[in-house]
Short mmCIF file of C-alpha atoms in Angstrom, two decimals:
data_model
loop_
_atom_site.label_atom_id
_atom_site.label_comp_id
_atom_site.label_asym_id
_atom_site.label_seq_id
_atom_site.Cartn_x
_atom_site.Cartn_y
_atom_site.Cartn_z
CA MET A 212 116.55 82.54 91.66
CA THR A 213 119.55 81.72 89.75
CA THR A 214 122.32 84.77 88.59
CA ILE A 215 121.47 83.45 85.22
CA GLU A 216 117.84 83.78 86.11
CA ASN A 217 118.24 87.29 87.60
CA SER A 218 120.08 88.38 84.52
CA ASN A 219 117.31 87.24 81.78
CA ASN A 220 114.74 89.32 83.90
CA ASN A 221 117.18 92.12 83.93
CA LYS A 222 117.50 92.14 80.50
CA ARG A 223 113.68 91.55 79.94
CA ILE A 224 113.00 94.70 82.06
CA ALA A 225 115.98 96.64 80.26
CA LYS A 226 114.37 95.53 76.79
CA ASN A 227 110.70 96.39 77.63
CA SER A 228 111.51 99.62 78.83
CA LEU A 229 113.62 100.89 75.83
CA LEU A 230 110.84 99.40 73.53
CA LEU A 231 107.81 101.50 76.04
CA PHE A 232 110.70 104.54 75.93
CA ILE A 233 110.44 104.73 72.07
CA ARG A 234 106.69 104.75 71.94
CA MET A 235 106.83 106.96 74.76
CA LEU A 236 108.78 109.70 72.60
CA PHE A 237 106.50 109.43 70.02
CA SER A 238 103.57 109.85 72.03
CA MET A 239 104.87 112.18 73.66
CA ALA A 240 105.61 114.33 70.66
CA VAL A 241 102.26 113.81 68.91
CA SER A 242 100.36 114.48 72.54
CA LEU A 243 101.87 117.93 73.09
CA TYR A 244 101.26 118.88 69.47
CA THR A 245 97.84 117.82 69.03
CA THR A 246 97.10 119.35 72.88
CA ARG A 247 97.79 122.78 71.26
CA ALA A 248 95.84 121.84 68.08
CA ILE A 249 93.02 120.84 69.77
CA LEU A 250 92.61 123.82 72.22
CA GLU A 251 93.58 126.17 68.93
CA VAL A 252 90.98 124.50 67.21
CA LEU A 253 87.90 124.20 69.82
CA GLY A 254 88.79 127.55 71.65
CA ILE A 255 89.26 127.54 75.75
CA THR A 256 85.39 127.60 76.12
CA ASP A 257 84.95 124.40 74.21
CA PHE A 258 88.31 122.33 75.41
CA GLY A 259 87.37 123.26 79.17
CA ILE A 260 84.10 121.65 78.39
CA TYR A 261 85.78 118.68 76.55
CA ASN A 262 87.78 118.03 79.63
CA VAL A 263 84.63 118.11 82.61
CA VAL A 264 82.20 116.47 80.20
CA GLY A 265 84.82 113.76 78.95
CA GLY A 266 85.30 113.00 82.67
CA ILE A 267 82.17 112.26 83.76
CA ILE A 268 82.02 108.79 82.40
CA VAL A 269 85.28 108.08 83.54
CA PHE A 270 83.63 108.92 87.22
CA PHE A 271 80.69 106.57 86.74
CA GLY A 272 83.24 103.76 85.13
CA PHE A 273 85.45 103.76 88.50
CA LEU A 274 84.41 99.65 88.23
CA ASN A 275 86.31 99.37 85.09
CA GLN A 276 89.71 100.69 87.00
CA THR A 277 89.00 98.15 89.64
CA MET A 278 88.68 95.46 87.36
CA SER A 279 91.43 96.14 84.98
CA THR A 280 94.12 96.55 88.61
CA THR A 281 92.22 92.85 89.47
CA THR A 282 92.58 91.65 85.87
CA SER A 283 96.33 92.72 85.82
CA ARG A 284 97.10 90.93 89.03
CA PHE A 285 95.51 87.68 88.63
CA ILE A 286 96.34 87.21 84.70
CA THR A 287 99.87 87.52 85.66
CA THR A 288 100.03 85.85 89.05
CA ALA A 289 98.95 82.74 87.15
CA LEU A 290 101.52 82.95 84.72
CA GLY A 291 104.24 83.00 87.37
CA LYS A 292 102.44 80.07 88.53
CA ASN A 293 102.93 78.44 84.76
CA ASP A 294 99.48 76.70 84.97
CA LEU A 295 98.13 77.55 81.72
CA GLU A 296 94.86 75.76 82.52
CA ILE A 297 94.16 78.18 85.73
CA LEU A 298 95.61 80.99 83.21
CA HIS A 299 92.77 80.59 80.56
CA LYS A 300 89.93 80.28 83.38
CA THR A 301 91.23 83.93 84.78
CA PHE A 302 90.82 85.50 81.27
CA CYS A 303 87.57 84.66 80.69
CA MET A 304 86.17 85.08 84.40
CA SER A 305 87.81 88.40 83.46
CA MET A 306 86.01 88.90 79.99
CA ASN A 307 82.72 87.88 82.18
CA PHE A 308 82.75 90.66 85.02
CA HIS A 309 83.81 93.20 82.34
CA ILE A 310 80.97 92.66 80.08
CA ALA A 311 78.97 92.96 83.30
CA ILE A 312 80.92 96.45 84.25
CA THR A 313 80.26 97.37 80.19
CA LEU A 314 76.33 96.90 80.79
CA PHE A 315 76.54 98.80 84.41
CA THR A 316 78.86 101.59 82.67
CA PHE A 317 76.49 102.23 80.07
CA ILE A 318 72.92 102.19 82.44
CA ILE A 319 74.22 104.56 84.83
CA GLY A 320 75.77 106.36 82.16
CA GLU A 321 73.07 107.19 80.28
CA SER A 322 70.93 107.59 83.39
CA ILE A 323 72.23 109.62 86.32
CA GLY A 324 75.36 110.87 84.14
CA LEU A 325 73.31 112.23 81.02
CA TRP A 326 71.05 113.94 83.98
CA PHE A 327 73.85 115.57 85.63
CA VAL A 328 75.88 116.94 82.52
CA THR A 329 72.25 118.32 81.12
CA ASN A 330 70.93 119.97 84.75
CA LYS A 331 74.00 120.36 86.88
CA LEU A 332 77.43 121.16 84.41
CA ILE A 333 78.09 124.71 83.51
CA ILE A 334 77.74 124.89 80.36
CA PRO A 335 76.88 127.61 77.65
CA GLU A 336 73.33 127.07 76.44
CA GLU A 337 74.59 127.29 72.72
CA ARG A 338 77.08 124.55 73.02
CA LEU A 339 75.21 122.03 74.90
CA THR A 340 74.13 120.13 72.32
CA ALA A 341 77.91 119.89 71.16
CA ALA A 342 78.55 118.79 74.64
CA LEU A 343 75.83 116.36 74.39
CA TRP A 344 77.20 114.80 71.75
CA LEU A 345 80.40 114.51 73.24
CA TYR A 346 79.18 113.10 75.91
CA GLN A 347 77.55 110.33 74.07
CA ALA A 348 80.68 109.25 72.34
CA SER A 349 82.84 109.25 75.66
CA VAL A 350 79.73 106.50 76.77
CA LEU A 351 80.95 104.50 73.88
CA SER A 352 84.27 104.66 73.84
CA THR A 353 84.59 104.06 77.89
CA CYS A 354 82.31 100.82 76.99
CA VAL A 355 84.80 99.73 74.25
CA ASN A 356 87.79 100.30 76.24
CA ILE A 357 86.38 98.66 79.46
CA LEU A 358 86.21 95.15 77.14
CA ASN A 359 90.00 95.90 76.09
CA VAL A 360 91.09 95.63 79.35
CA PRO A 361 91.96 91.70 79.31
CA TYR A 362 93.55 91.74 76.38
CA ASN A 363 95.57 94.69 77.63
CA ALA A 364 96.68 92.98 80.79
CA SER A 365 97.44 89.69 78.29
CA ILE A 366 99.69 91.42 76.61
CA ILE A 367 101.36 93.31 79.33
CA ALA A 368 101.48 90.44 81.66
CA HIS A 369 103.27 88.17 78.87
CA GLU A 370 105.90 91.26 78.87
CA ASN A 371 105.27 91.24 75.14
CA MET A 372 105.85 94.93 74.94
CA GLY A 373 106.71 95.35 71.41
CA ALA A 374 103.46 94.81 70.61
CA PHE A 375 101.69 96.82 73.45
CA ALA A 376 104.15 99.76 71.98
CA TYR A 377 103.26 99.40 68.17
CA ILE A 378 99.64 99.69 68.88
CA SER A 379 99.76 102.44 71.27
CA ILE A 380 101.89 104.24 68.22
CA ILE A 381 98.88 103.60 65.79
CA GLN A 382 96.13 104.73 68.17
CA VAL A 383 98.92 108.43 68.74
CA ILE A 384 99.05 108.73 64.78
CA ALA A 385 94.97 107.86 63.96
CA LYS A 386 95.02 110.88 66.96
CA LEU A 387 96.92 112.80 64.86
CA ILE A 388 95.38 112.46 61.37
CA ILE A 389 92.20 113.29 63.57
CA VAL A 390 93.82 116.67 64.81
CA LEU A 391 95.04 117.70 61.12
CA VAL A 392 91.68 116.96 59.68
CA LEU A 393 89.17 118.93 62.33
CA PRO A 394 90.06 122.40 61.03
CA TYR A 395 89.25 121.43 57.67
CA ILE A 396 85.47 119.80 58.53
CA PRO A 397 82.64 122.58 58.07
CA ALA A 398 80.75 121.18 60.37
CA ASP A 399 80.55 121.18 64.69
CA ARG A 400 84.36 120.75 65.45
CA LEU A 401 83.44 119.17 68.97
CA ILE A 402 80.80 117.03 67.88
CA ILE A 403 82.88 115.76 64.55
CA PHE A 404 86.11 115.51 67.18
CA SER A 405 83.87 113.38 69.62
CA ILE A 406 82.25 111.06 66.31
CA LEU A 407 85.92 110.35 64.92
CA THR A 408 87.40 110.02 68.77
CA ILE A 409 85.02 107.10 69.14
CA SER A 410 85.91 105.58 65.58
CA VAL A 411 89.46 105.15 66.74
CA SER A 412 88.45 103.62 69.94
CA LEU A 413 86.29 100.60 67.60
CA ILE A 414 89.44 100.34 65.51
CA ILE A 415 91.96 99.74 68.14
CA GLN A 416 89.69 97.92 69.97
CA LEU A 417 89.50 95.44 67.48
CA ILE A 418 93.52 95.52 66.70
CA TYR A 419 93.88 94.02 70.25
CA TRP A 420 90.97 91.28 69.40
CA GLN A 421 92.65 90.18 66.93
CA TYR A 422 96.34 90.25 68.02
CA SER A 423 95.55 88.87 71.38
CA TYR A 424 93.42 86.15 69.81
CA ARG A 425 96.51 85.12 67.43
CA LYS A 426 99.07 84.95 70.09
CA PHE A 427 97.70 83.85 73.53
CA LYS A 428 95.55 81.01 73.61
CA GLU A 429 94.40 81.58 77.25
CA THR A 430 92.50 84.92 75.34
CA HIS A 431 90.07 82.45 73.26
CA PHE A 432 87.33 83.43 74.95
CA LYS A 433 84.26 81.21 76.23
CA TRP A 434 81.70 81.08 78.61
CA ILE A 435 82.95 79.35 82.23
CA TRP A 436 82.26 79.85 85.22
CA ASP A 437 84.91 78.71 88.10
CA LYS A 438 83.47 79.61 91.51
CA TYR A 439 86.84 79.70 93.40
CA ILE A 440 88.26 82.13 90.73
CA TRP A 441 85.51 84.22 91.03
CA LYS A 442 85.42 84.45 95.18
CA ASP A 443 89.10 85.27 94.53
CA MET A 444 89.20 87.95 92.23
CA SER A 445 85.54 89.50 93.39
CA SER A 446 86.88 89.45 96.93
CA PHE A 447 90.23 91.27 95.51
CA ALA A 448 88.23 93.40 93.60
CA SER A 449 85.37 94.51 95.97
CA TRP A 450 88.41 95.81 98.85
CA ASN A 451 89.80 97.63 95.21
CA ILE A 452 85.95 99.55 94.24
CA THR A 453 86.48 101.58 97.73
CA GLY A 454 89.88 103.02 96.78
CA ASP A 455 89.20 103.57 93.31
CA LEU A 456 85.64 105.52 93.53
CA ALA A 457 87.85 107.65 96.18
CA TYR A 458 90.37 108.32 93.83
CA MET A 459 88.21 109.14 91.34
CA CYS A 460 86.28 111.40 93.68
CA ASN A 461 89.94 113.48 94.08
CA THR A 462 90.49 113.42 90.16
CA GLN A 463 87.26 113.83 88.25
CA GLY A 464 85.64 115.10 91.67
CA ILE A 465 87.85 117.95 91.92
CA ASN A 466 87.19 118.76 87.74
CA ILE A 467 83.20 118.98 88.43
CA LEU A 468 83.55 121.11 91.71
CA LEU A 469 85.95 123.74 89.66
CA ASN A 470 83.48 123.72 86.69
CA LEU A 471 80.68 124.99 89.55
CA PHE A 472 82.82 127.52 91.34
CA PHE A 473 84.62 128.60 88.36
CA GLY A 474 83.11 127.37 84.78
CA PRO A 475 84.92 126.13 82.09
CA VAL A 476 87.87 128.13 81.24
CA VAL A 477 89.29 126.97 84.80
CA ASN A 478 88.56 123.50 83.62
CA ALA A 479 90.50 123.94 80.21
CA ALA A 480 93.76 125.28 82.67
CA ARG A 481 93.19 121.65 84.63
CA GLY A 482 93.05 119.88 81.35
CA VAL A 483 96.16 121.57 80.06
CA ALA A 484 97.71 120.02 83.43
CA VAL A 485 96.92 117.08 83.25
CA GLN A 486 98.30 116.86 79.78
CA VAL A 487 101.53 117.79 81.35
CA GLU A 488 100.82 115.25 84.08
CA SER A 489 100.60 112.60 81.08
CA VAL A 490 103.25 113.54 79.38
CA MET A 491 105.55 113.18 82.37
CA ILE A 492 104.49 110.01 83.58
CA GLN A 493 104.89 108.51 80.65
CA PHE A 494 108.56 108.26 81.49
CA ILE A 495 107.99 106.64 84.44
CA GLY A 496 105.02 104.68 83.62
CA ASN A 497 107.16 102.48 80.93
CA PHE A 498 109.59 101.54 83.50
CA GLN A 499 106.80 100.62 85.71
CA THR A 500 105.19 98.62 83.29
CA ALA A 501 107.81 96.46 82.24
CA ILE A 502 108.79 95.78 86.17
CA SER A 503 105.36 95.63 87.00
CA PRO A 504 105.15 91.93 85.70
CA GLN A 505 108.37 90.92 87.31
CA ILE A 506 107.08 92.06 91.16
CA THR A 507 104.00 90.03 90.57
CA LYS A 508 105.70 87.23 88.85
CA SER A 509 108.33 86.75 91.90
CA TYR A 510 105.59 86.95 94.52
CA ALA A 511 104.10 84.41 92.99
CA ALA A 512 106.43 82.20 92.64
CA GLY A 513 107.17 83.14 96.70
CA ASN A 514 110.36 84.98 95.78
CA ILE A 515 109.80 87.44 98.43
CA GLU A 516 113.71 88.53 98.30
CA GLN A 517 113.55 89.41 94.58
CA THR A 518 110.41 90.92 95.43
CA ARG A 519 111.99 93.46 98.17
CA HIS A 520 114.57 93.91 95.62
CA LEU A 521 112.25 95.29 92.80
CA THR A 522 110.22 97.28 94.68
CA LEU A 523 113.54 99.14 95.93
CA LYS A 524 114.99 99.66 92.60
CA ALA A 525 111.74 100.57 90.69
CA SER A 526 111.10 102.97 93.49
CA LYS A 527 114.63 105.28 93.18
CA PHE A 528 115.10 104.68 89.94
CA CYS A 529 111.40 106.08 88.77
CA PHE A 530 112.09 109.15 90.77
CA PHE A 531 115.68 109.75 89.42
CA LEU A 532 114.36 108.77 85.70
CA MET A 533 111.16 111.74 86.77
CA MET A 534 114.09 114.10 88.33
CA ILE A 535 115.82 114.18 85.28
CA ILE A 536 112.47 115.91 83.38
CA ALA A 537 110.94 117.44 86.11
CA ILE A 538 113.30 119.98 87.33
CA PRO A 539 113.92 121.85 84.12
CA ALA A 540 110.10 121.59 83.42
CA PHE A 541 109.33 122.43 86.89
CA LEU A 542 111.77 125.97 86.16
CA GLU A 543 110.61 126.51 82.47
CA ILE A 544 107.29 125.61 82.45
CA GLU A 545 105.44 128.82 82.17
CA TYR A 546 107.86 129.82 79.04
CA VAL A 547 107.54 126.45 77.55
CA LEU A 548 103.50 126.72 77.75
CA LYS A 549 103.88 129.84 75.77
CA LEU A 550 105.60 128.26 73.33
CA TRP A 551 103.50 125.09 73.12
CA LEU A 552 99.84 127.33 73.80
CA GLN A 553 100.63 130.51 72.89
CA LYS A 554 97.83 131.56 74.67
CA ILE A 555 97.36 129.94 78.17
CA PRO A 556 94.35 129.86 80.37
CA THR A 557 94.34 131.31 83.41
CA TYR A 558 96.10 129.33 86.91
CA THR A 559 97.73 126.48 84.27
CA VAL A 560 101.33 127.54 85.16
CA ILE A 561 100.51 127.08 88.84
CA PHE A 562 98.65 124.01 88.08
CA ALA A 563 100.90 122.70 86.40
CA LYS A 564 103.68 123.29 89.32
CA LEU A 565 101.95 122.08 91.66
CA THR A 566 101.17 118.68 89.35
CA ILE A 567 104.55 118.46 88.88
CA ILE A 568 105.57 118.45 92.80
CA MET A 569 102.42 115.36 92.78
CA ILE A 570 104.01 113.55 90.66
CA ILE A 571 107.28 113.49 92.13
CA PHE A 572 105.95 111.85 95.25
CA ASP A 573 104.06 109.58 92.80
CA CYS A 574 107.00 108.19 91.69
CA LEU A 575 108.62 106.95 94.89
CA SER A 576 104.80 105.68 95.86
CA ARG A 577 103.85 103.83 92.61
CA PRO A 578 105.96 100.67 93.26
CA LEU A 579 105.07 100.16 96.50
CA HIS A 580 101.30 100.12 95.13
CA LEU A 581 102.66 97.29 92.73
CA ALA A 582 104.34 95.85 95.69
CA ILE A 583 101.13 95.78 97.80
CA PHE A 584 98.98 94.58 94.83
CA ALA A 585 100.85 91.59 93.80
CA THR A 586 100.32 89.90 97.56
CA GLY A 587 96.66 90.07 96.97
CA THR A 588 95.83 91.59 100.95
CA VAL A 589 94.72 94.61 99.91
CA LYS A 590 91.89 94.89 102.08
CA LYS A 591 93.77 97.01 105.17
CA TYR A 592 95.34 98.64 102.30
CA GLN A 593 91.95 99.88 100.68
CA ILE A 594 90.65 101.12 103.94
CA ILE A 595 93.38 103.31 104.98
CA GLN A 596 94.23 104.58 101.64
CA SER A 597 90.46 105.48 100.48
CA SER A 598 89.61 107.13 103.85
CA ILE A 599 92.29 109.48 102.59
CA TYR A 600 91.32 110.17 99.50
CA LEU A 601 87.70 110.88 100.41
CA LEU A 602 88.68 113.31 102.56
CA ILE A 603 90.03 115.88 99.37
CA LEU A 604 86.55 115.96 97.78
CA PRO A 605 84.83 117.37 101.18
CA ILE A 606 87.53 119.25 101.92
CA SER A 607 87.55 121.01 98.71
CA TYR A 608 84.16 121.91 98.59
CA ILE A 609 84.60 123.47 102.43
CA LEU A 610 87.21 125.29 101.46
CA LEU A 611 86.07 126.96 98.22
CA LYS A 612 82.44 127.27 99.65
CA ASN A 613 83.53 129.32 103.16
CA LEU A 614 86.78 130.34 102.67
CA HIS A 615 86.29 130.93 98.96
CA VAL A 616 89.94 130.11 98.29
CA THR A 617 91.55 130.24 94.97
CA PRO A 618 91.68 126.95 92.27
CA ASN A 619 95.54 126.32 92.67
CA VAL A 620 94.70 125.91 96.35
CA ILE A 621 92.40 123.14 95.50
CA ILE A 622 95.62 121.44 93.33
CA GLY A 623 97.83 122.04 96.21
CA VAL A 624 95.54 120.06 98.67
CA LEU A 625 95.92 117.08 96.04
CA ALA A 626 99.41 117.45 96.40
CA LEU A 627 99.87 117.59 100.04
CA PHE A 628 97.44 114.12 99.90
CA LYS A 629 99.85 112.19 97.52
CA PHE A 630 102.93 112.70 100.35
CA ILE A 631 100.32 111.36 102.58
CA VAL A 632 99.70 108.25 100.42
CA LEU A 633 103.24 107.78 100.26
CA THR A 634 103.95 107.69 103.98
CA VAL A 635 101.09 105.48 104.31
CA ARG A 636 102.66 102.64 101.45
CA ILE A 637 105.43 103.10 103.00
CA LYS A 638 104.07 101.56 106.61
CA LEU A 639 102.21 99.30 104.86
CA THR A 640 104.77 97.87 102.24
CA SER A 641 106.85 97.09 105.43
CA THR A 642 104.32 94.77 107.13
CA LEU A 643 103.33 92.45 103.37
CA ILE A 644 106.83 92.17 101.76
CA ALA A 645 109.04 93.37 104.98
CA ILE A 646 110.71 95.99 104.00
CA PRO A 647 112.10 97.44 106.43
CA ILE A 648 111.39 101.32 107.02
CA ASN A 649 114.57 102.49 107.54
CA LYS A 650 115.92 100.29 104.57
CA TYR A 651 113.17 102.43 102.54
CA ILE A 652 114.42 105.67 103.97
CA THR A 653 118.07 104.63 103.34
CA ASN A 654 117.94 103.14 100.46
CA VAL A 655 115.34 105.45 98.56
CA LEU A 656 114.94 108.43 100.15
CA VAL A 657 117.68 110.01 101.69
CA PRO A 658 119.63 109.22 98.51
CA SER A 659 116.48 110.29 96.00
CA VAL A 660 116.22 113.71 98.16
CA GLN A 661 119.74 114.60 98.29
CA CYS A 662 120.30 113.82 94.58
CA LEU A 663 117.37 116.07 93.74
CA ILE A 664 118.58 118.87 96.43
CA LEU A 665 122.13 118.98 94.59
CA SER A 666 120.71 118.64 91.29
CA LEU A 667 118.36 121.67 91.43
CA ILE A 668 121.12 124.28 92.27
CA LEU A 669 123.16 125.08 89.29
CA PRO A 670 119.59 124.63 86.94
CA LEU A 671 117.98 127.08 89.54
CA VAL A 672 121.23 128.96 89.26
CA ILE A 673 120.93 129.80 85.61
CA THR A 674 117.12 130.35 85.50
CA LEU A 675 117.82 133.22 87.97
CA SER A 676 120.71 135.22 86.32
CA TYR A 677 119.42 134.98 83.08
CA PRO A 678 116.18 136.63 81.47
CA GLU A 679 113.23 133.89 80.46
CA SER A 680 113.94 133.37 76.98
CA LEU A 681 114.36 130.11 74.61
CA THR A 682 118.28 130.21 74.79
CA ARG A 683 117.58 130.33 78.91
CA VAL A 684 115.59 127.22 78.12
CA CYS A 685 117.65 125.27 76.37
CA LEU A 686 121.27 126.08 78.57
CA THR A 687 118.60 125.05 81.79
CA CYS A 688 117.49 121.92 80.19
CA SER A 689 121.45 121.05 78.84
CA ILE A 690 122.95 121.97 82.50
CA SER A 691 120.15 119.77 84.39
CA LEU A 692 120.50 116.87 82.28
CA LEU A 693 124.92 117.00 82.50
CA SER A 694 124.17 117.45 86.61
CA SER A 695 121.74 115.34 87.30
CA THR A 696 123.25 112.79 85.18
CA VAL A 697 126.67 112.92 87.12
CA ILE A 698 125.37 113.72 90.79
CA ILE A 699 122.64 110.51 90.21
CA TYR A 700 125.64 108.29 89.67
CA THR A 701 128.22 110.07 92.05
CA TYR A 702 125.28 109.57 95.32
CA GLY A 703 122.32 108.14 94.14
CA LEU A 704 123.77 104.59 92.69
CA THR A 705 125.47 101.67 94.93
CA TYR A 706 128.56 100.15 93.76
CA ASP A 707 127.20 97.30 92.47
CA GLU A 708 124.32 99.37 90.35
CA LYS A 709 127.69 101.33 89.01
CA GLN A 710 129.47 98.15 88.12
CA PHE A 711 126.51 97.30 86.16
CA ILE A 712 126.39 100.02 84.38
CA LYS A 713 130.22 99.91 83.78
CA ASN A 714 130.36 96.64 82.38
CA GLN A 715 127.01 97.70 80.07
CA ILE A 716 129.35 100.60 78.72
CA HIS A 717 132.54 98.34 78.43
CA LYS A 718 130.16 95.78 76.26
CA ILE A 719 128.85 98.20 73.94
CA VAL A 720 132.29 99.84 73.35
CA LEU A 721 133.46 96.40 72.68
CA LYS A 722 130.72 95.81 70.15
CA ARG A 723 131.89 98.51 68.21
#
């Protein structure tokens, strides 16, 4: 790959990251408000029901996650090979798969899922009708979202992040409107919330369809059956099923366990922690969304060296981006939750802190996952990863049933397994794309851990020296941002990375 092509790719990544970052700031601000508003409007019990019931159909829709990953990988690979005919066939075959998955999810959701919600979940009797309305809305919303996956994958594969960001902002605004009008509707708020949510999903689906149809020729769906594409996609997807099913077990499965042992109040705490996770992950998720097509395309084009380079850089910079917000968030989360929610469900603070620790491991781990999937060689990876993830649910059940542990121990188990998965991904990328383990440790882990420890010192001193207050939060955030930036630049960046930053600043100054 030439220097000019590398420069163009870097600019594209930077531009797409900026667009997604702007979207993230807006989405984060609205999400923080809407979560608090929903908790206030619905109450802790209904909020807990909302989190656990809504998660049931997501659990049964694990096939969608599998095909979402498969679709993104194959569409991006076809673009990387610049084969328009294969691209169109890939999209159409993806739609065939997703139509089948939609029907499967609907049937399972209306049989096994409905029976489980009615007979097994701990839901107050007077709220069962509202819970069933919520469940039906979740089934329909999930089916709509499944059909949206190939269109969404096409937009990301083309790296058209502007449209992706704008449509997402429309969706966020619609959710904000729902929260604002909900208190003024004289009816059961959980039921109305369910109906309005599915309405938003339908509208967003129509926008994605219309935009993709007008912009990308390959999204003009027609019935196509290509046995070679089917063989490749089904082989890739079949091994992903085990990994995605195992992942669902350690997310939605844990929510169900918490409900069975502790009731919907603990689900409310878990729901708030998940919202904190969602907000924080958006910081690195935007960068990962921007760089993922580049990793896949570089591998598809046979440029393994560029794939290795992007994977290492992505791991390190994802960690640094998260570190900047994770340190003050971890230290001041209790006071922030008080300002945000006013009434904090029990266990929320410890859930949130353990969740932040999990996110740190995921920052280092996710780019390795993207690189492994770019190769298409996922059999060994999914067997090992799914075996690890499948241990979480029985271990958690044994701890709850026999040792009667508190809920925070279960979230701690999740954090521990995140670290184990990181070590597995480091080992497998060393095999698949020849990233030496010692190089990953030297170039990524060592500077990351070093910067984390050094950046933690000053903010920790502040939190230990001053009483809890809004002033302390602002001081902690400011000092943390300043110290983290200086330390990352001094100890975390290579000479070439520092020169690149200096050149970009120089260009900005000259333009003025």
